[in-house]
Coordinates of C-alpha atoms in Angstrom, one line a residue:
X14 CA -13.0 10.8 -41.3
X15 CA -9.2 11.2 -41.6
X16 CA -7.5 13.3 -38.9
X17 CA -6.6 16.8 -39.8
X18 CA -3.0 15.8 -38.9
X19 CA -2.7 13.7 -42.0
X20 CA -1.3 16.6 -44.1
X21 CA 2.2 15.3 -43.3
X22 CA 1.3 12.2 -45.4
X23 CA 1.4 14.3 -48.5
X24 CA 5.2 14.3 -48.2
X25 CA 6.0 11.3 -46.2
X26 CA 9.6 11.0 -47.4
X27 CA 10.5 14.6 -46.7
X28 CA 8.7 14.7 -43.4
X29 CA 10.6 11.6 -42.3
X30 CA 14.0 12.8 -43.4
X31 CA 13.5 16.2 -41.7
X32 CA 12.3 14.5 -38.5
X33 CA 12.8 11.0 -37.0
X34 CA 15.0 9.8 -39.9
X35 CA 17.3 12.9 -39.9
X36 CA 20.2 10.7 -38.6
X37 CA 19.8 8.5 -41.7
X38 CA 19.7 11.4 -44.2
X39 CA 22.1 13.0 -46.7
X40 CA 21.1 16.5 -47.8
X41 CA 22.3 19.3 -49.9
X42 CA 20.3 22.5 -49.8
X43 CA 16.6 21.5 -49.7
X44 CA 17.2 18.2 -51.4
X45 CA 17.6 15.1 -49.3
X46 CA 17.9 11.3 -49.6
X47 CA 18.6 8.3 -47.4
X48 CA 22.1 7.0 -46.7
X49 CA 23.2 4.2 -49.0
X50 CA 21.9 0.8 -48.0
X51 CA 19.0 2.2 -46.0
X52 CA 16.6 3.4 -48.7
X53 CA 16.6 4.9 -52.2
X54 CA 13.9 7.5 -51.6
X55 CA 14.7 11.2 -52.3
X56 CA 12.9 14.4 -51.7
X57 CA 12.7 18.0 -52.8
X58 CA 10.5 20.9 -51.8
X59 CA 6.9 21.1 -53.0
X60 CA 7.9 23.7 -55.6
X61 CA 11.5 23.0 -56.5
X62 CA 13.5 25.4 -58.7
X63 CA 16.3 24.3 -61.1
X64 CA 19.0 24.8 -58.4
X65 CA 17.2 22.4 -56.1
X66 CA 17.1 19.7 -58.8
X67 CA 20.8 20.4 -59.4
X68 CA 21.5 19.8 -55.7
X69 CA 19.7 16.5 -55.8
X70 CA 21.6 15.5 -58.9
X71 CA 24.9 16.3 -57.1
X72 CA 23.8 14.5 -54.0
X73 CA 22.9 11.3 -55.9
X74 CA 25.5 11.4 -58.7
X75 CA 25.5 11.2 -62.4
X76 CA 23.7 8.2 -63.8
X77 CA 22.1 7.3 -60.5
X78 CA 18.4 6.7 -59.7
X79 CA 16.3 9.5 -58.3
X80 CA 13.6 7.5 -56.5
X81 CA 11.0 10.2 -56.0
X82 CA 8.4 7.9 -54.3
X83 CA 5.1 9.7 -54.4
X84 CA 6.4 13.2 -55.0
X85 CA 4.4 15.0 -57.7
X86 CA 7.4 17.4 -58.4
X87 CA 8.4 17.4 -62.1
X88 CA 12.2 16.9 -62.6
X89 CA 14.2 18.5 -65.5
X90 CA 13.2 17.2 -68.9
X91 CA 16.6 15.5 -69.5
X92 CA 16.0 13.2 -66.5
X93 CA 15.1 9.9 -68.0
X94 CA 12.0 8.1 -66.6
X95 CA 12.9 4.7 -65.2
X96 CA 9.6 3.6 -63.7
X97 CA 6.0 4.8 -63.1
X98 CA 3.7 2.7 -60.8
X99 CA 0.2 3.6 -59.8
X100 CA -0.6 3.1 -56.2
X101 CA -2.6 4.2 -53.2
X102 CA -1.9 5.4 -49.7
X103 CA -4.0 3.8 -46.9
X104 CA -4.4 4.8 -43.3
X105 CA -5.5 2.6 -40.4
X106 CA -8.9 3.4 -39.0
X107 CA -8.7 1.1 -35.9
X108 CA -10.1 -2.2 -34.9
X109 CA -8.8 -5.8 -34.5
X110 CA -6.7 -7.6 -32.0
X111 CA -3.0 -7.4 -31.7
X112 CA -1.1 -10.1 -33.6
X113 CA 0.7 -12.8 -31.6
X114 CA 3.3 -15.4 -32.4
X115 CA 5.8 -13.0 -33.9
X116 CA 9.5 -12.4 -33.1
X117 CA 11.7 -9.3 -33.2
X118 CA 14.2 -9.3 -36.1
X119 CA 17.6 -7.8 -35.2
X120 CA 20.8 -7.1 -37.1
X121 CA 21.7 -10.8 -37.0
X122 CA 18.5 -11.6 -39.0
X123 CA 19.4 -9.4 -42.0
X124 CA 20.8 -12.2 -44.2
X125 CA 17.6 -14.2 -43.7
X126 CA 15.5 -11.0 -44.3
X127 CA 17.3 -10.3 -47.5
X128 CA 16.8 -13.9 -48.7
X129 CA 13.1 -13.7 -48.0
X130 CA 12.8 -10.4 -49.8
X131 CA 14.6 -11.8 -52.8
X132 CA 12.2 -14.7 -52.9
X133 CA 9.0 -12.7 -52.4
X134 CA 9.8 -9.2 -53.9
X135 CA 7.6 -7.1 -51.6
X136 CA 9.4 -3.9 -52.6
X137 CA 12.7 -2.2 -51.8
X138 CA 14.7 -3.6 -48.9
X139 CA 18.4 -3.2 -48.5
X140 CA 21.0 -4.3 -45.9
X141 CA 20.4 -1.3 -43.6
X142 CA 16.6 -0.9 -44.2
X143 CA 15.8 -2.4 -40.8
X144 CA 17.3 0.8 -39.2
X145 CA 14.2 2.7 -40.3
X146 CA 12.1 1.0 -37.5
X147 CA 11.1 -2.2 -35.9
X148 CA 10.9 -5.4 -38.0
X149 CA 8.9 -8.5 -36.9
X150 CA 8.9 -12.0 -38.3
X151 CA 7.3 -15.4 -38.1
X152 CA 9.4 -18.5 -37.9
X153 CA 8.4 -22.1 -38.6
X154 CA 10.9 -24.7 -37.4
X155 CA 13.4 -21.9 -36.9
X156 CA 13.2 -20.7 -40.4
X157 CA 12.0 -17.1 -41.2
X158 CA 8.9 -17.5 -43.4
X159 CA 7.2 -14.1 -43.1
X160 CA 8.1 -10.5 -42.0
X161 CA 7.0 -6.9 -42.0
X162 CA 8.4 -3.7 -40.6
X163 CA 8.3 0.0 -40.1
X164 CA 9.5 2.3 -42.8
X165 CA 8.6 6.0 -43.3
X166 CA 7.9 7.9 -40.1
X167 CA 6.4 11.4 -40.6
X168 CA 5.2 13.1 -37.4
X169 CA 2.4 11.2 -35.7
X170 CA 2.5 8.3 -38.2
X171 CA 4.4 5.1 -39.0
X172 CA 4.4 3.3 -42.3
X173 CA 4.0 -0.5 -42.3
X174 CA 6.0 -2.0 -45.2
X175 CA 7.9 -5.0 -46.5
X176 CA 5.0 -7.4 -45.7
X177 CA 5.9 -10.7 -47.2
X178 CA 5.5 -14.4 -46.8
X179 CA 7.4 -17.3 -48.3
X180 CA 5.4 -19.2 -51.0
X181 CA 5.4 -22.4 -48.9
X182 CA 4.0 -20.6 -45.9
X183 CA 1.1 -18.7 -47.5
X184 CA -2.5 -19.1 -46.5
X185 CA -1.7 -19.3 -42.8
X186 CA -2.5 -15.8 -41.8
X187 CA 1.1 -14.7 -41.2
X188 CA 0.7 -11.3 -43.0
X189 CA -2.4 -10.4 -41.0
X190 CA -0.7 -11.4 -37.8
X191 CA 2.4 -9.3 -38.5
X192 CA 0.4 -6.2 -39.6
X193 CA -1.8 -6.4 -36.5
X194 CA 1.3 -6.7 -34.3
X195 CA 2.9 -3.7 -35.9
X196 CA -0.3 -1.7 -35.7
X197 CA -0.5 -2.4 -32.0
X198 CA 3.1 -1.1 -31.5
X199 CA 2.5 2.0 -33.5
X200 CA -0.8 2.9 -31.7
X201 CA 0.9 2.2 -28.3
X202 CA 3.2 5.2 -29.2
X203 CA 0.1 7.4 -29.8
X204 CA 0.8 7.2 -33.6
X205 CA -1.3 5.9 -36.5
X206 CA -0.2 3.3 -39.0
X207 CA -0.4 3.9 -42.7
X208 CA 1.0 2.1 -45.8
X209 CA 1.4 2.2 -49.5
X210 CA 0.3 -0.3 -52.1
X211 CA 0.6 -0.9 -55.8
X212 CA -2.8 -0.4 -57.3
X213 CA -2.5 -3.7 -59.2
X214 CA -2.1 -5.7 -56.0
X215 CA -5.8 -6.0 -55.4
X216 CA -5.5 -9.1 -53.2
X217 CA -3.2 -7.2 -50.7
X218 CA -5.5 -4.2 -50.8
X219 CA -8.5 -6.3 -49.9
X220 CA -6.5 -7.8 -47.0
X221 CA -5.6 -4.4 -45.6
X222 CA -9.2 -3.2 -45.9
X223 CA -10.2 -6.2 -43.8
X224 CA -7.6 -5.3 -41.2
X225 CA -9.0 -1.7 -40.9
X226 CA -7.1 0.3 -43.5
X227 CA -8.9 2.8 -45.7
X228 CA -7.7 4.5 -48.8
X229 CA -6.6 8.1 -48.2
X230 CA -5.5 9.0 -51.7
X231 CA -4.2 7.5 -54.9
X232 CA -0.5 8.2 -55.7
X233 CA 2.0 7.6 -58.5
X234 CA 5.5 6.2 -57.7
X235 CA 8.2 7.5 -60.0
X236 CA 11.9 7.1 -60.6
X237 CA 14.3 9.0 -62.9
X238 CA 17.8 8.5 -64.1
X239 CA 20.1 11.5 -63.5
X240 CA 21.9 12.5 -66.8

């Protein structure tokens, strides 16, 4: 059974920007988004009026992307759809041993992290994304071949994200090792791990289920171009 405290996961971007990521936020009225180079996610209230959408448009700028993540709010009709991706939100139910053989990735590792992301395309990752939380990696002969980190942080929860492994290093258990290590860190803070996955990535979903994650709900990721 999922904890009653999971209601904050219905608006993970908004809850993060109002809380532990407030120092990384830009906001205007009730609209908010992350600082450039950190993340593209934006948020509005659960029942936004036209003025709120106007605030978000002003905040982001004409022609820019409004990455609404999993928000179900419907933007004005002249906002052009850019992408729609079906996905799911999964929460950790416990179990498993902490991962070992991982290293902390600091600011000096960002060029390597960006290169690995460009090669593996696990999802959005920008020059300042590592400021959202801890990032861990696996090195082979000094070369970064796998990584994962913390992203959205609504109260009581931490999202595990950017789980990726270089093609030449796959099949060695690096992803599982990293997820277990991050889950151990999160639970040590008396928080619970969660994550988001594209519905089409059935192989990754199966891995996370083996690691103790269960589907909480299905979501739709959407982005719009501001006119």
